[in-house]
mmCIF file of C-alpha atoms in Angstrom:
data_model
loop_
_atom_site.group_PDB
_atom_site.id
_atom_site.type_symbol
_atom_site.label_atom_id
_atom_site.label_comp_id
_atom_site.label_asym_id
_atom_site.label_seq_id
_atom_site.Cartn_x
_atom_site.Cartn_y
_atom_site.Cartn_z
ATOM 1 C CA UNK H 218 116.677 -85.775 51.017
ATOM 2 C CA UNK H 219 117.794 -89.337 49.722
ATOM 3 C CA UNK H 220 121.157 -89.170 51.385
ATOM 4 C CA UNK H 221 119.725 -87.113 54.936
ATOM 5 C CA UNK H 222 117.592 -90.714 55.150
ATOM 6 C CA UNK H 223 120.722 -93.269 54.535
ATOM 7 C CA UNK H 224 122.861 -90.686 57.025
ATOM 8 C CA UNK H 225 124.544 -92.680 60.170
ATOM 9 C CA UNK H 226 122.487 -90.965 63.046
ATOM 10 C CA UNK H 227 124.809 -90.264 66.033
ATOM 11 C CA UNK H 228 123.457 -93.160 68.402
ATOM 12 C CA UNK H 229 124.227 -95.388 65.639
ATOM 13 C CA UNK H 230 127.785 -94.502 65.338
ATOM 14 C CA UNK H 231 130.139 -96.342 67.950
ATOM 15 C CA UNK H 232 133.742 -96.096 68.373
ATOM 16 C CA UNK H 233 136.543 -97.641 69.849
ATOM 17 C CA UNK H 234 140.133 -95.908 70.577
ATOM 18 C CA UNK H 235 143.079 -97.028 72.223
ATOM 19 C CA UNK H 236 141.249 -99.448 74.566
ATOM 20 C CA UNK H 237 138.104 -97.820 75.649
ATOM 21 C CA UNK H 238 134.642 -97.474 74.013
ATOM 22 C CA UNK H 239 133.707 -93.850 74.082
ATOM 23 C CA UNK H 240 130.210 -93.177 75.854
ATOM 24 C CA UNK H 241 130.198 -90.134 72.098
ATOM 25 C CA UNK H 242 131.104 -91.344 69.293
ATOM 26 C CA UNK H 243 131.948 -87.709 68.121
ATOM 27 C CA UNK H 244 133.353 -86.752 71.149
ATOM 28 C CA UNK H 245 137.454 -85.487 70.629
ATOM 29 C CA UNK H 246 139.633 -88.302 71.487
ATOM 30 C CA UNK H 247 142.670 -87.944 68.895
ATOM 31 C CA UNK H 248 145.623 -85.346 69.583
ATOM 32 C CA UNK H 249 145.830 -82.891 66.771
ATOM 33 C CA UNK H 250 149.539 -83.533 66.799
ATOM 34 C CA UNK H 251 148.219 -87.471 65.909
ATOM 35 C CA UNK H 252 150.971 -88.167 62.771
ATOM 36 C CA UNK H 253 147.605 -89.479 61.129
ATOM 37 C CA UNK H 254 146.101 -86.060 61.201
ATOM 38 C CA UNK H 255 149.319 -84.224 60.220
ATOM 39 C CA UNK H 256 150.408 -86.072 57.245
ATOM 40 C CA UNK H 257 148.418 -89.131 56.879
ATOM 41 C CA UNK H 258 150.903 -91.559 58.569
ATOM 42 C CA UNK H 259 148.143 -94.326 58.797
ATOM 43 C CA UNK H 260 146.936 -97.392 57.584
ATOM 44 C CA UNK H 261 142.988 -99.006 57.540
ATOM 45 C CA UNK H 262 140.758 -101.435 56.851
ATOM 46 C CA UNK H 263 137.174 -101.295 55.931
ATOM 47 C CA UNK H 264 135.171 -104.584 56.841
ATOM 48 C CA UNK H 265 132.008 -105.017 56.112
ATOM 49 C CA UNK H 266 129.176 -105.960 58.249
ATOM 50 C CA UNK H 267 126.413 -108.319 58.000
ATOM 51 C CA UNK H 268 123.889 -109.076 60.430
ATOM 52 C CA UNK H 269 125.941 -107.608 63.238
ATOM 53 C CA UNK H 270 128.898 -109.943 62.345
ATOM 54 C CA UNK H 271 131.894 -108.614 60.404
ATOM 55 C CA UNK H 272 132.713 -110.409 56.944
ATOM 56 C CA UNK H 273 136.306 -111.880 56.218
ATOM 57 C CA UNK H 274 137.840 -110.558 59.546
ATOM 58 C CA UNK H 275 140.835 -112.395 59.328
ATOM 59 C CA UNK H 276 141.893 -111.668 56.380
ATOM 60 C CA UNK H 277 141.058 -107.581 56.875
ATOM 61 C CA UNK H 278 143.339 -108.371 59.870
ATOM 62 C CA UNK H 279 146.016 -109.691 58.156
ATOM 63 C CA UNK H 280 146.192 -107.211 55.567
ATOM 64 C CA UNK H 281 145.883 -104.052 58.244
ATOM 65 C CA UNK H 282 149.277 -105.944 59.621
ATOM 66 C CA UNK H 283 151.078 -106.197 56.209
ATOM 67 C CA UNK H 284 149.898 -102.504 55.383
ATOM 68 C CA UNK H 285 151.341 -101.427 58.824
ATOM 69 C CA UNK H 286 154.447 -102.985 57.901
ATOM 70 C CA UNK H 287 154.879 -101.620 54.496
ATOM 71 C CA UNK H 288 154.590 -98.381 56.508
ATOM 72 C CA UNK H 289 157.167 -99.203 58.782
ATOM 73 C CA UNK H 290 154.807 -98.406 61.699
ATOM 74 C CA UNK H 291 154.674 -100.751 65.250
ATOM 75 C CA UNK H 292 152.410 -103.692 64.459
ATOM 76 C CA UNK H 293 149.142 -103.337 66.524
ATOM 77 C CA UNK H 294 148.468 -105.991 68.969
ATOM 78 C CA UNK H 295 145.870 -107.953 67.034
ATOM 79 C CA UNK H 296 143.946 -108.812 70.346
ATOM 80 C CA UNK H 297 143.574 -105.839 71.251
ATOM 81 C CA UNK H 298 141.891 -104.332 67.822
ATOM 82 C CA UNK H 299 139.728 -107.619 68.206
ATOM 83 C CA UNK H 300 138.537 -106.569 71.375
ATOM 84 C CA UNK H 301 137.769 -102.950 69.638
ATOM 85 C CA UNK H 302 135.674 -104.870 66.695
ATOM 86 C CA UNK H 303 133.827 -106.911 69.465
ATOM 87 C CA UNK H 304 133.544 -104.123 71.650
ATOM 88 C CA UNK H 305 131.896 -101.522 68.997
ATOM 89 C CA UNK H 306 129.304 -104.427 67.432
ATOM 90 C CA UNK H 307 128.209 -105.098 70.731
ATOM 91 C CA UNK H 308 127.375 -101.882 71.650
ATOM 92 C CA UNK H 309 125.003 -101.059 67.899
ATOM 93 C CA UNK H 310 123.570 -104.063 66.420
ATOM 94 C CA UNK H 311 123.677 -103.405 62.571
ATOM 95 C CA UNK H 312 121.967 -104.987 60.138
ATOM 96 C CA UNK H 313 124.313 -103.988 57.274
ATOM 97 C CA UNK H 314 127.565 -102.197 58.143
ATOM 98 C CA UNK H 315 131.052 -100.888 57.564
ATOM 99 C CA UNK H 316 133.352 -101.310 60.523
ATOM 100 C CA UNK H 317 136.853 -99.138 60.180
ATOM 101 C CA UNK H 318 139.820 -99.777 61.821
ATOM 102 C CA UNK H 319 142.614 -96.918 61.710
ATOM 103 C CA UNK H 320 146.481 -97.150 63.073
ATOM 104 C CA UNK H 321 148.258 -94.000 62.849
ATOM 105 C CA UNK H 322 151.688 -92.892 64.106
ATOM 106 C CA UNK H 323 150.101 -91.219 67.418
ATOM 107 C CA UNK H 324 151.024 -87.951 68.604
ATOM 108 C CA UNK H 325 154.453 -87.087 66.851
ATOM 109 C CA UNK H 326 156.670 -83.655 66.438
ATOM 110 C CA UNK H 327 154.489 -81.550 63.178
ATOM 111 C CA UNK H 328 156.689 -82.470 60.115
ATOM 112 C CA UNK H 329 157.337 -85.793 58.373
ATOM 113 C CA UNK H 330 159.501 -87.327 61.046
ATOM 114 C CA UNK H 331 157.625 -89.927 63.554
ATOM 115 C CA UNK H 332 158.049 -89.416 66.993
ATOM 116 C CA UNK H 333 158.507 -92.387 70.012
ATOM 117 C CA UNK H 334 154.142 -92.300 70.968
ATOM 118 C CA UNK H 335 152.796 -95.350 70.492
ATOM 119 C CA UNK H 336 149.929 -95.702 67.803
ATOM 120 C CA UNK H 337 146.868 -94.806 67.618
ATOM 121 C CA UNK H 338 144.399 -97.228 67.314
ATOM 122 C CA UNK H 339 140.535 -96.911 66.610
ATOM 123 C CA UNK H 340 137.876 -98.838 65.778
ATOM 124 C CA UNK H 341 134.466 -97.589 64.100
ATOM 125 C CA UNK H 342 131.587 -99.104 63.241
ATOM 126 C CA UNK H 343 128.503 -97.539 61.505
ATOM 127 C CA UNK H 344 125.197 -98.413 59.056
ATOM 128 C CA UNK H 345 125.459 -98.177 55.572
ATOM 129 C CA UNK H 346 123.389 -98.451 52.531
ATOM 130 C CA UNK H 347 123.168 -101.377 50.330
ATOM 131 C CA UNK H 348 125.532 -101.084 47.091
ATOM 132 C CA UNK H 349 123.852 -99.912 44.020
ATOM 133 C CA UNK H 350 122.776 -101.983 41.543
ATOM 134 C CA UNK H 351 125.521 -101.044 38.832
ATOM 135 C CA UNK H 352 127.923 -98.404 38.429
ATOM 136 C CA UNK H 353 129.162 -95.292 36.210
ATOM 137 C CA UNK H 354 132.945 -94.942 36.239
ATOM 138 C CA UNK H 355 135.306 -92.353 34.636
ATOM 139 C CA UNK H 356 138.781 -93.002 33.824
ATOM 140 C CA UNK H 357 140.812 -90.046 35.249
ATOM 141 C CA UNK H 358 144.203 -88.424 33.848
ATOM 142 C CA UNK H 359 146.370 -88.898 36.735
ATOM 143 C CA UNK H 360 148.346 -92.163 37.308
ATOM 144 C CA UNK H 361 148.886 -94.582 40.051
ATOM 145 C CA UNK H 362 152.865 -95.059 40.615
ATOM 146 C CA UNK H 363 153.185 -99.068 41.059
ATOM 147 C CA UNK H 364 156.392 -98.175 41.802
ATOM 148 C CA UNK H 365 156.266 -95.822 44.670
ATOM 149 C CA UNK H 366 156.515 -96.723 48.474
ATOM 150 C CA UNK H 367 153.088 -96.897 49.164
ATOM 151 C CA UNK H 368 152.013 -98.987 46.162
ATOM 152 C CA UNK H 369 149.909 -101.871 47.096
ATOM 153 C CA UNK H 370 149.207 -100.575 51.040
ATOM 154 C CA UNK H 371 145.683 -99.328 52.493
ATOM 155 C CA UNK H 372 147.173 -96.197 54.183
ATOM 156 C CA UNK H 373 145.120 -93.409 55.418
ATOM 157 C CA UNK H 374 146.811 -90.712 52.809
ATOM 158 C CA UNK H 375 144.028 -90.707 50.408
ATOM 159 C CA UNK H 376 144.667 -87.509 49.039
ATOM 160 C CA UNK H 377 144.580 -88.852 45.386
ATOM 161 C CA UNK H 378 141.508 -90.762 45.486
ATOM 162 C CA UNK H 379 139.392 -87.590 47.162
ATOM 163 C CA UNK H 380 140.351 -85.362 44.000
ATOM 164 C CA UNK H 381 140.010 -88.656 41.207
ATOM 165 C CA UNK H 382 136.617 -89.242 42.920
ATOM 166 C CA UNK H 383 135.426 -85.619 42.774
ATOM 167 C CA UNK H 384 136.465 -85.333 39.382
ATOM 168 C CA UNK H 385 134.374 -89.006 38.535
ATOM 169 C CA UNK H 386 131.705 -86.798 39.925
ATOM 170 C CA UNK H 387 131.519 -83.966 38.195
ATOM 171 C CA UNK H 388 131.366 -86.066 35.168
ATOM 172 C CA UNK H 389 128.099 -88.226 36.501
ATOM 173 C CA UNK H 390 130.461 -91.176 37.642
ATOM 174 C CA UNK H 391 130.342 -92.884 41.402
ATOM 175 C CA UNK H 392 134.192 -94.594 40.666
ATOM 176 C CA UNK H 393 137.735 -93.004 39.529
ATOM 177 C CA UNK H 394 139.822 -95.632 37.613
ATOM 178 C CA UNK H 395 143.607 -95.273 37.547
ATOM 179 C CA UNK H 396 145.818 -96.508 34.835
ATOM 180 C CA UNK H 397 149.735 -96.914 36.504
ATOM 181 C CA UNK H 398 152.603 -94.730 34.975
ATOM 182 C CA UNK H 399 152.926 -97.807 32.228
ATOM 183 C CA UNK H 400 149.384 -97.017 30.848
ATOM 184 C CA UNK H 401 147.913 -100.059 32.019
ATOM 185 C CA UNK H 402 144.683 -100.223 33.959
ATOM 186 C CA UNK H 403 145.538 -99.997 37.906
ATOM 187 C CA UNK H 404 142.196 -99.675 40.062
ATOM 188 C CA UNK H 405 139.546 -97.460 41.300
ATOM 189 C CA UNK H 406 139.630 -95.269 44.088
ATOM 190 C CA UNK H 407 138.127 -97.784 45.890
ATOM 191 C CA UNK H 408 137.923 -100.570 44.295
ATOM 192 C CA UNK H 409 139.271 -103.547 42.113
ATOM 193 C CA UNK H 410 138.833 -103.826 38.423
ATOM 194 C CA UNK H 411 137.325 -107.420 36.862
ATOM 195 C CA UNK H 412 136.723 -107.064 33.082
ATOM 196 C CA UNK H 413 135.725 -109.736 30.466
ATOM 197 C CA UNK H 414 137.514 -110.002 26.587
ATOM 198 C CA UNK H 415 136.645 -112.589 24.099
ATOM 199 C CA UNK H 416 134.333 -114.508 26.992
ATOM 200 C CA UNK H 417 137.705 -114.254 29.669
ATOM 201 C CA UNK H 418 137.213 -112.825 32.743
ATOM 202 C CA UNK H 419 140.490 -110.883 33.491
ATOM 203 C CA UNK H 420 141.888 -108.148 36.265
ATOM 204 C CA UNK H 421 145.089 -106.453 36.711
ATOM 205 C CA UNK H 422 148.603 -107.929 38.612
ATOM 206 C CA UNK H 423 148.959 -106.643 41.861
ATOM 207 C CA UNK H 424 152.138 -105.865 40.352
ATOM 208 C CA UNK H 425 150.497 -103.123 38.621
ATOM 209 C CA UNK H 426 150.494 -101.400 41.917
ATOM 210 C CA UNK H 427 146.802 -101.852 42.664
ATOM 211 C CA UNK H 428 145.497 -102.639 46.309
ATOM 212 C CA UNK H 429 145.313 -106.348 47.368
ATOM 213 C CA UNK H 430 141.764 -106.325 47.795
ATOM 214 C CA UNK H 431 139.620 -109.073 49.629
ATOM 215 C CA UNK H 432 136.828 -109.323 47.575
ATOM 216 C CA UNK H 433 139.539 -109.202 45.169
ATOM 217 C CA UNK H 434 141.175 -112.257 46.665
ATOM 218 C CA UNK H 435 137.898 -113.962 47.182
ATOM 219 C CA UNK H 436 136.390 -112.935 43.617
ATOM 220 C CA UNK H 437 139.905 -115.159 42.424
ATOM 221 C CA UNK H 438 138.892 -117.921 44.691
ATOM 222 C CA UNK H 439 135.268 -118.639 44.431
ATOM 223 C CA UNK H 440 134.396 -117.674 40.423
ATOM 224 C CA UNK H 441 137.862 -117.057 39.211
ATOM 225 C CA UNK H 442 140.150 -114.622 36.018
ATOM 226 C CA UNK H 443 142.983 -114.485 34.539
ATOM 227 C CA UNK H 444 145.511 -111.804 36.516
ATOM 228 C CA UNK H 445 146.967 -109.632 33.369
ATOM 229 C CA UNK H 446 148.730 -106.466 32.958
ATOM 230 C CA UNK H 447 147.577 -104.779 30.067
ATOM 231 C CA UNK H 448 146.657 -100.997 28.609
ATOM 232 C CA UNK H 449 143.584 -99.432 30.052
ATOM 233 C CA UNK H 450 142.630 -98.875 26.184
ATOM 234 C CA UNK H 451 141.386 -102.502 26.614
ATOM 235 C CA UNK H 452 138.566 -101.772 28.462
ATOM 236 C CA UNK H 453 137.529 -100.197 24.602
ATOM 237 C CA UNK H 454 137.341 -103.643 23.684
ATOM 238 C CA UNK H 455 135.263 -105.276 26.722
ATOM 239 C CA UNK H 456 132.135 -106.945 26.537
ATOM 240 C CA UNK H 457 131.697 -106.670 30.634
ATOM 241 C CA UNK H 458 133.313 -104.129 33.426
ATOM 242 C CA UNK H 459 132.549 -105.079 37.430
ATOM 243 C CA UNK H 460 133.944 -103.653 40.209
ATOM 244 C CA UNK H 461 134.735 -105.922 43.372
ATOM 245 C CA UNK H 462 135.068 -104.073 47.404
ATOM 246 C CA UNK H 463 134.267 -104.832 50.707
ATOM 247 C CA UNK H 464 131.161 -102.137 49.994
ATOM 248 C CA UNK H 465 130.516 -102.936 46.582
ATOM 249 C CA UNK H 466 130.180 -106.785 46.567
ATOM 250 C CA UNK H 467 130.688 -107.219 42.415
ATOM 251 C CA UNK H 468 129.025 -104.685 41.386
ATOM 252 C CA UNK H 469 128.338 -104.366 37.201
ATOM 253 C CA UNK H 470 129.794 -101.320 35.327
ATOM 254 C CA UNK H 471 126.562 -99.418 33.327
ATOM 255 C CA UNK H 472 128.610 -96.745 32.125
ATOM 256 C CA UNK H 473 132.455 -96.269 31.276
ATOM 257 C CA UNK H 474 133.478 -92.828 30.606
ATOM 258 C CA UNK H 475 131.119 -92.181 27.403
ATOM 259 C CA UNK H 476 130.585 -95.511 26.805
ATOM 260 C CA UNK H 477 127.139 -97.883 27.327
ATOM 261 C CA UNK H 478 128.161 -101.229 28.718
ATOM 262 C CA UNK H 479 124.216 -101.984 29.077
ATOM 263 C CA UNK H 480 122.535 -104.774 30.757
ATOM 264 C CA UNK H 481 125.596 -107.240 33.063
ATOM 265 C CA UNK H 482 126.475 -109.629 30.893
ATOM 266 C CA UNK H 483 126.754 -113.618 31.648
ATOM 267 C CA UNK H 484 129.965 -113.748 33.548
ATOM 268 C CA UNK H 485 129.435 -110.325 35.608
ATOM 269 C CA UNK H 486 125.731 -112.088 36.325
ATOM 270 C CA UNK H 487 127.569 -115.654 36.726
ATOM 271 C CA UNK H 488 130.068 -113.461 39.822
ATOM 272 C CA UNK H 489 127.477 -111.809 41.651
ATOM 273 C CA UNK H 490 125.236 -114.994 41.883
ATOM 274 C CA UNK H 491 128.639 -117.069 43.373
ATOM 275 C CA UNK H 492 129.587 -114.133 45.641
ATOM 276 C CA UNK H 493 125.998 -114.164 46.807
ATOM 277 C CA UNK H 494 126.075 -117.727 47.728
ATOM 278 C CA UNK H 495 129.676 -118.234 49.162
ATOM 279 C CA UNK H 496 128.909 -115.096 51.677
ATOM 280 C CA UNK H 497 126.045 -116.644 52.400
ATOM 281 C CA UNK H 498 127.985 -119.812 53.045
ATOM 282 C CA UNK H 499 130.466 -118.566 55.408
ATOM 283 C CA UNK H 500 128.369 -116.182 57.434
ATOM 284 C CA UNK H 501 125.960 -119.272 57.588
ATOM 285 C CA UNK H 502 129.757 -121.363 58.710
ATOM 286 C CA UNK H 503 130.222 -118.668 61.893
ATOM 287 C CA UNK H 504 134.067 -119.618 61.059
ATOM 288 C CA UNK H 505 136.838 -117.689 62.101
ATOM 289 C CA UNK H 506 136.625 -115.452 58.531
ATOM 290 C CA UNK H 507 133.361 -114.277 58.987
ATOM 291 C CA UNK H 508 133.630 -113.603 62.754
ATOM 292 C CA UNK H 509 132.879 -112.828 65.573
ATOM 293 C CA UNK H 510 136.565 -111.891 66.388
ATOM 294 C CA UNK H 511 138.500 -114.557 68.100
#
């Protein structure tokens, strides 16, 4: 019943694709022969929104262009998935939100090969519920490859993470952690790992093949770790787990696997009181990071 109340209704749902706002949200507007469909030839971002304004814009922008890259896809003209973001806010006023933005291939031959469409481009925006207070996570058998050609990109093919997280699941968790093929702790499914050892707040390399994420980036900027590579194991020995997304905030680890991390300890406590404050800060600013889009 819980989840039928914190459920998007339809009205609330907007959409934007290739340049027009759609009257339905739900209404068919990709080709089934879309490359994203077919074989997950895609990149996103997920922004979040706050008082109908979307959070670190710019730098969600920038990193849907160096994903789109890394994929070797046609960059998206960055006005034009502005307009979208504007477009789609303006049309549902939301309180708290997650706004989506998807590039794909567009329509291309079925098969791996890309065919000469341009993109697709679409722009989403709908409520969601406020993060939980803390987190259960579940450490799952299958590695992340840092080395493989998608390693470090937000792409659409998120195969991986749909079986990790139903598996994290099963076993009472709401987060799947990785370790890469080197055994040493990667990421979530969605999210970034923070940890604290000895009173040191630490988090994995991106080297380790783990997504550049913003909250990441602004966790690093605003309370600050040390960036280490070293074997998941030494999450045996930590005093404090959080995990850091665009949906999350920091957000304190409970639970990992078997083990009771109880109560969020000083520095996870010290990080979600400076995250609190610097968002507040900079959707207070109305600067080009926290929109509206330029």
């Amino acid at each position: 019943m819980a989840w039928r109340l914190l459920r998007p209704t339809v009205s609330a749902v907007r959409a934007w694709v290739n340049g027009q706002l759609l009257a339905d949200a739900h209404q068919p507007v990709v080709q089934v022969s879309d490359h994203g469909f077919t074989v997950g030839d895609g990149v996103f971002e997920a922004v979040k929104v706050v008082d109908g304004r979307p959070f670190a814009l710019d730098r969600h922008l920038a990193r849907l262009l160096s994903s789109t890259a890394g994929m070797g896809l046609p960059l998206p003209d960055e006005d034009a998935v502005r307009r979208g973001v504007d477009a789609v806010l303006a049309a549902e006023h939301l309180t708290l939100g997650r706004l989506r933005i998807t590039v794909t291939g567009g329509p291309a031959p079925l098969g791996s090969g890309r065919g000469d469409a341009a993109p697709t481009i679409a722009v989403v925006a709908a409520p969601m519920p406020p993060a939980a207070s803390s987190a259960r996570v579940a450490t799952v058998p299958w590695p992340r490859n840092e080395r493989g050609a998608l390693a470090g990109l937000k792409t659409t093919s998120y195969g991986e993470n749909v079986v990790a997280l139903a598996e994290a699941r099963r076993r009472g968790a709401d987060e799947a952690v990785f370790a890469n093929l080197a055994g040493h702790l990667c990421e979530g499914t969605g999210s970034n790992v923070f940890y604290a050892v000895g009173g040191e707040l630490r988090t994995p390399t991106l080297a380790s093949g783990c997504l550049a994420g913003v909250t990441r980036a602004l966790v690093l900027e605003w309370v600050g770790a040390r960036e280490v590579d070293e074997p998941i194991e030494v999450l045996l020995q930590a005093d404090e787990v959080f995990l850091a997304s665009t949906t999350r905030d920091v957000q304190p680890v409970s639970h990992w696997d078997e083990r009771d991390l109880g109560e969020p300890g000083p520095l996870t406590r010290a990080a979600a009181r400076v995250w609190r404050e610097r968002e507040a800060e900079v959707l207070r600013s109305r600067g080009p990071d926290a929109g509206p889009s330029r």
